[in-house]
Amino acid sequence: MCAFQVQAPITVLMISALIVCGCTVSSAEPCFSIKSSQDNVVVLTTVSEDYIEVLRLWVQSVKAVGIKKFAVVALDPAALKAAESFAPGHVAAGFDKKNPPQPVGSAAAQYGNERYLEGLRHKARVIWSALGRNRTVLFSDVDMLFIRNPLEYLDSHTVSLALTYGKDNARGDEAPSNFNAGFIYVKPTPQAKAIIQTWKGMCKEIWKYESPFDQLALNIVLRATNTTFPHLVELPTRLFQTAPDCKAVPAKCKSPYVVHFLGYPTPAGKAKAMQVFDRGMSRPVYSKE
């Protein structure tokens, strides 16, 4: 059973409760339990202390494109405090408050280190928390900027699962599939549920997988289940882009739905690139209500 509830109900999300249990490496059950209303789609992300400035930009962009149903799962006390200030009513604690993670100190997240892997380990569990209750989920890594609202496009093009293709997972004949795990749109079909549930189990021991870790594990599942079109849709790069591939210059990105800031080894580097990009990007104006 879950030991505590999020401090404020996420009424804007039309989610009646977002209940979060403490996690350990040996946890056998999902740590996050989301009970939703019939309003079916929820946008999710996770964040740790290292990525607070990145989260601020993520929340700002999500709101700017008119997405109202979103939730941030904070993985430590500092991230929880910051997230509540950026997105009050949209935040849950993804850690045991009685035994919280230690402050970052000098052990900041860098690609491939222990703290980085700890953040990846929660992704599939957070997705399953909503998918397992028959909600459609858009999971976005926090190092993304939303330029236009992608939800209508994703719904109309997806049967079960939609992913972007990633350059950072090419492993020759050993792993021909190469889908990025940073932007995942998934509907609660039996096929999608089986994939995410298997991936969730693998991510409990994320350190067993080589770079890019959770992404490699997801591609292993896709191959093992022979998941192909129409249940697996590859999202077009012209609409779901990465920086610095688009040179982090808005004029060269040709109005994508999102831009994923890959290729920056530290959170500070990502945040700086996102700030520069966002300052040059114009978006349609949406109501802030």
Coordinates of C-alpha atoms in Angstrom, one line a residue:
M1 CA 0.0 0.0 0.0
C2 CA 1.1 3.6 -0.6
A3 CA 2.2 5.3 2.6
F4 CA 1.3 8.9 1.7
Q5 CA -0.5 11.2 -0.7
V6 CA 0.6 14.1 -2.7
Q7 CA 0.0 17.3 -0.7
A8 CA -2.5 18.9 -3.1
P9 CA -4.9 17.1 -5.4
I10 CA -4.2 17.7 -9.1
T11 CA -7.6 19.0 -9.9
V12 CA -6.4 20.8 -13.1
L13 CA -5.3 17.4 -14.4
M14 CA -8.7 16.0 -13.6
I15 CA -6.9 13.3 -11.7
S16 CA -8.7 12.4 -8.5
A17 CA -5.5 11.2 -6.7
L18 CA -1.8 10.9 -7.4
I19 CA -0.5 8.6 -4.8
V20 CA 3.2 7.9 -4.6
C21 CA 5.1 5.2 -2.7
G22 CA 8.8 5.2 -1.7
C23 CA 11.0 3.3 -4.1
T24 CA 14.0 1.1 -3.6
V25 CA 16.1 -0.8 -6.1
S26 CA 14.4 -4.0 -5.0
S27 CA 10.8 -2.7 -5.3
A28 CA 8.7 -5.3 -7.0
E29 CA 5.6 -3.1 -7.5
P30 CA 5.1 0.2 -9.3
C31 CA 5.9 3.0 -7.0
F32 CA 3.5 5.5 -8.6
S33 CA -0.2 5.0 -8.6
I34 CA -2.4 7.4 -10.6
K35 CA -6.1 7.2 -10.5
S36 CA -7.6 9.3 -13.3
S37 CA -10.9 10.5 -14.4
Q38 CA -12.2 9.7 -17.9
D39 CA -10.2 12.5 -19.4
N40 CA -7.8 10.1 -20.8
V41 CA -4.4 11.7 -21.7
V42 CA -1.8 12.8 -19.2
V43 CA 1.7 14.3 -19.9
L44 CA 4.3 13.1 -17.5
T45 CA 8.0 13.8 -16.7
T46 CA 10.4 13.1 -13.8
V47 CA 13.0 15.4 -12.4
S48 CA 15.9 15.4 -9.9
E49 CA 17.7 18.2 -8.1
D50 CA 20.3 18.4 -10.9
Y51 CA 17.7 19.4 -13.5
I52 CA 15.7 22.1 -11.7
E53 CA 16.5 24.8 -14.2
V54 CA 15.7 22.4 -17.0
L55 CA 12.4 21.6 -15.4
R56 CA 11.5 25.3 -15.2
L57 CA 11.9 25.6 -19.0
W58 CA 10.0 22.3 -19.6
V59 CA 7.0 23.5 -17.5
Q60 CA 7.1 26.9 -19.2
S61 CA 6.9 25.3 -22.6
V62 CA 4.2 22.8 -21.7
K63 CA 2.0 25.6 -20.4
A64 CA 2.8 27.8 -23.4
V65 CA 1.4 25.3 -25.9
G66 CA -1.8 24.9 -23.9
I67 CA -1.3 21.5 -22.3
K68 CA -3.2 21.6 -19.0
K69 CA -3.1 17.9 -17.9
F70 CA 0.5 17.3 -16.9
A71 CA 2.3 15.9 -13.9
V72 CA 5.9 16.2 -12.6
V73 CA 7.2 13.4 -10.4
A74 CA 10.1 14.8 -8.3
L75 CA 12.7 12.3 -7.3
D76 CA 14.2 14.2 -4.3
P77 CA 13.3 17.0 -1.8
A78 CA 15.0 19.8 -3.6
A79 CA 13.3 18.9 -6.9
L80 CA 10.0 18.6 -5.1
K81 CA 10.3 22.1 -3.6
A82 CA 11.3 23.6 -7.0
A83 CA 8.6 21.8 -8.9
E84 CA 5.9 23.0 -6.6
S85 CA 6.9 26.5 -7.2
F86 CA 7.0 26.1 -11.0
A87 CA 3.8 24.0 -11.3
P88 CA 1.7 24.0 -8.1
G89 CA -1.0 21.3 -8.2
H90 CA 0.9 19.3 -10.8
V91 CA 3.5 17.7 -8.7
A92 CA 4.0 14.4 -6.7
A93 CA 6.9 13.1 -4.6
G94 CA 8.6 10.1 -6.2
F95 CA 10.6 9.2 -3.1
D96 CA 10.1 8.0 0.4
K97 CA 9.8 11.2 2.5
K98 CA 10.8 9.2 5.6
N99 CA 14.1 8.3 4.0
P100 CA 14.7 10.9 1.3
P101 CA 17.7 10.8 -1.1
Q102 CA 20.7 12.8 0.0
P103 CA 21.4 16.2 -1.5
V104 CA 23.5 16.2 -4.7
G105 CA 26.7 17.8 -3.2
S106 CA 29.5 17.1 -5.6
A107 CA 27.9 14.0 -7.1
A108 CA 25.9 15.8 -9.8
A109 CA 24.3 13.8 -12.6
Q110 CA 26.4 13.3 -15.6
Y111 CA 25.8 10.9 -18.5
G112 CA 26.2 7.4 -17.4
N113 CA 27.0 8.0 -13.7
E114 CA 25.1 6.5 -10.8
R115 CA 22.8 9.5 -10.2
Y116 CA 22.0 9.7 -13.9
L117 CA 21.0 6.0 -13.9
E118 CA 18.9 6.4 -10.8
G119 CA 16.8 8.9 -12.6
L120 CA 16.4 6.6 -15.7
R121 CA 15.2 3.8 -13.5
H122 CA 11.9 5.5 -12.6
K123 CA 10.8 6.3 -16.2
A124 CA 9.0 3.1 -17.1
R125 CA 7.5 2.9 -13.6
V126 CA 5.9 6.4 -13.9
I127 CA 4.5 5.6 -17.3
W128 CA 3.0 2.3 -16.1
S129 CA 1.4 4.1 -13.2
A130 CA -1.1 5.7 -15.6
L131 CA -1.0 3.2 -18.5
G132 CA -1.9 0.4 -16.1
R133 CA -5.1 2.2 -15.3
N134 CA -6.0 2.6 -18.9
R135 CA -4.8 6.2 -19.4
T136 CA -3.0 7.3 -22.6
V137 CA 0.4 8.6 -21.6
L138 CA 2.8 11.1 -23.2
F139 CA 6.1 10.8 -21.3
S140 CA 8.6 13.5 -22.1
D141 CA 12.2 13.7 -20.7
V142 CA 12.5 16.9 -18.9
D143 CA 15.2 18.2 -21.3
M144 CA 12.6 18.9 -24.0
L145 CA 10.9 22.1 -25.1
F146 CA 7.3 21.9 -26.5
I147 CA 6.9 24.3 -29.5
R148 CA 3.4 23.2 -30.5
N149 CA 0.9 21.0 -28.8
P150 CA 1.5 17.5 -30.2
L151 CA -1.5 15.7 -28.6
E152 CA -3.9 15.8 -31.5
Y153 CA -1.3 14.7 -34.0
L154 CA -0.1 11.8 -31.7
D155 CA -3.6 10.6 -31.1
S156 CA -4.5 10.5 -34.8
H157 CA -1.3 8.7 -35.8
T158 CA -0.9 6.2 -33.0
V159 CA -2.4 2.7 -32.6
S160 CA -0.4 1.6 -29.6
L161 CA 3.0 3.2 -29.3
A162 CA 4.8 6.2 -31.0
L163 CA 8.5 6.9 -30.6
T164 CA 11.2 9.0 -32.1
Y165 CA 14.2 7.4 -33.7
G166 CA 17.5 8.0 -31.9
K167 CA 21.1 8.2 -33.3
D168 CA 22.6 7.4 -29.9
N169 CA 21.5 3.7 -29.8
A170 CA 23.0 2.3 -33.0
R171 CA 24.6 -1.1 -32.2
G172 CA 24.9 -2.7 -35.6
D173 CA 23.4 -6.1 -36.1
E174 CA 23.2 -6.6 -32.4
A175 CA 20.5 -4.0 -32.0
P176 CA 19.0 -2.9 -35.4
S177 CA 16.1 -1.0 -33.7
N178 CA 17.1 2.4 -32.5
F179 CA 14.2 4.2 -30.9
N180 CA 14.7 6.9 -28.4
A181 CA 13.2 6.5 -24.9
G182 CA 12.9 10.2 -24.2
F183 CA 9.6 10.9 -25.9
I184 CA 7.0 8.1 -25.6
Y185 CA 3.3 8.3 -26.5
V186 CA 1.5 5.2 -25.5
K187 CA -2.1 4.1 -25.6
P188 CA -3.5 1.4 -23.2
T189 CA -3.7 -1.4 -25.7
P190 CA -2.7 -5.0 -24.7
Q191 CA 0.4 -4.8 -27.0
A192 CA 1.6 -1.5 -25.4
K193 CA 0.9 -2.7 -21.9
A194 CA 2.9 -5.8 -22.4
I195 CA 5.9 -3.8 -23.7
I196 CA 5.9 -1.2 -21.0
Q197 CA 5.4 -3.8 -18.2
T198 CA 8.4 -5.8 -19.5
W199 CA 10.5 -2.7 -19.9
K200 CA 9.6 -1.6 -16.3
G201 CA 10.9 -4.9 -15.0
M202 CA 14.1 -4.6 -16.9
C203 CA 14.7 -1.0 -15.6
K204 CA 14.7 -2.1 -12.0
E205 CA 18.3 -3.3 -12.8
I206 CA 19.2 -0.5 -15.2
W207 CA 22.9 -0.8 -14.5
K208 CA 23.0 -4.1 -16.3
Y209 CA 22.5 -2.4 -19.7
E210 CA 25.1 -0.6 -21.7
S211 CA 24.7 3.0 -22.9
P212 CA 22.1 4.3 -23.5
F213 CA 20.7 2.1 -20.7
D214 CA 16.9 2.4 -20.5
Q215 CA 16.7 3.1 -24.2
L216 CA 18.7 0.0 -25.0
A217 CA 16.4 -2.0 -22.7
L218 CA 13.3 -0.7 -24.5
N219 CA 14.7 -1.6 -27.9
I220 CA 15.5 -5.1 -26.7
V221 CA 11.8 -5.4 -25.7
L222 CA 10.6 -4.1 -29.1
R223 CA 12.7 -6.6 -30.9
A224 CA 11.8 -9.5 -28.6
T225 CA 8.1 -8.8 -29.1
N226 CA 8.5 -8.2 -32.9
T227 CA 6.6 -4.9 -32.5
T228 CA 6.3 -3.2 -35.8
F229 CA 3.9 -0.9 -37.7
P230 CA 1.0 -0.3 -37.1
H231 CA 1.5 -0.9 -33.4
L232 CA 4.8 0.9 -33.4
V233 CA 4.9 4.3 -35.2
E234 CA 8.2 6.1 -35.9
L235 CA 7.6 9.8 -35.4
P236 CA 9.0 12.0 -38.2
T237 CA 12.1 14.0 -37.3
R238 CA 10.9 17.1 -39.0
L239 CA 8.2 17.3 -36.4
F240 CA 10.0 15.8 -33.4
Q241 CA 13.5 17.2 -33.6
T242 CA 16.7 17.1 -31.5
A243 CA 19.2 19.8 -30.7
P244 CA 22.0 20.3 -31.6
D245 CA 20.8 18.5 -34.9
C246 CA 18.7 21.6 -35.6
K247 CA 21.7 23.7 -34.5
A248 CA 19.6 25.0 -31.5
V249 CA 18.4 27.8 -33.8
P250 CA 14.6 28.0 -33.9
A251 CA 14.6 29.3 -37.5
K252 CA 16.2 26.0 -38.7
C253 CA 13.8 23.8 -36.9
K254 CA 10.8 24.6 -39.1
S255 CA 8.0 24.5 -36.5
P256 CA 8.4 21.1 -34.8
Y257 CA 6.1 19.9 -32.1
V258 CA 9.0 19.4 -29.7
V259 CA 12.8 19.7 -29.6
H260 CA 14.8 17.2 -27.5
F261 CA 18.1 18.6 -26.2
L262 CA 20.5 15.6 -26.6
G263 CA 24.2 15.8 -26.8
Y264 CA 24.8 18.0 -23.8
P265 CA 26.6 16.0 -21.1
T266 CA 25.6 18.1 -18.1
P267 CA 22.3 19.5 -16.9
A268 CA 23.8 23.0 -16.9
G269 CA 24.8 22.7 -20.6
K270 CA 21.2 21.5 -21.4
A271 CA 19.7 24.4 -19.5
K272 CA 21.8 27.0 -21.3
A273 CA 21.1 25.6 -24.7
M274 CA 17.4 25.5 -23.9
Q275 CA 17.3 29.0 -22.7
V276 CA 19.0 30.3 -25.9
F277 CA 16.7 28.3 -28.1
D278 CA 13.5 29.3 -26.2
R279 CA 14.3 33.0 -26.4
G280 CA 14.3 32.8 -30.1
M281 CA 11.1 30.7 -30.4
S282 CA 7.6 32.2 -31.0
R283 CA 4.6 30.2 -30.1
P284 CA 0.8 30.6 -30.6
V285 CA -0.8 32.3 -27.6
Y286 CA -3.0 30.1 -25.4
S287 CA -5.1 30.8 -22.4
K288 CA -3.3 30.4 -19.1
E289 CA -6.4 29.2 -17.4

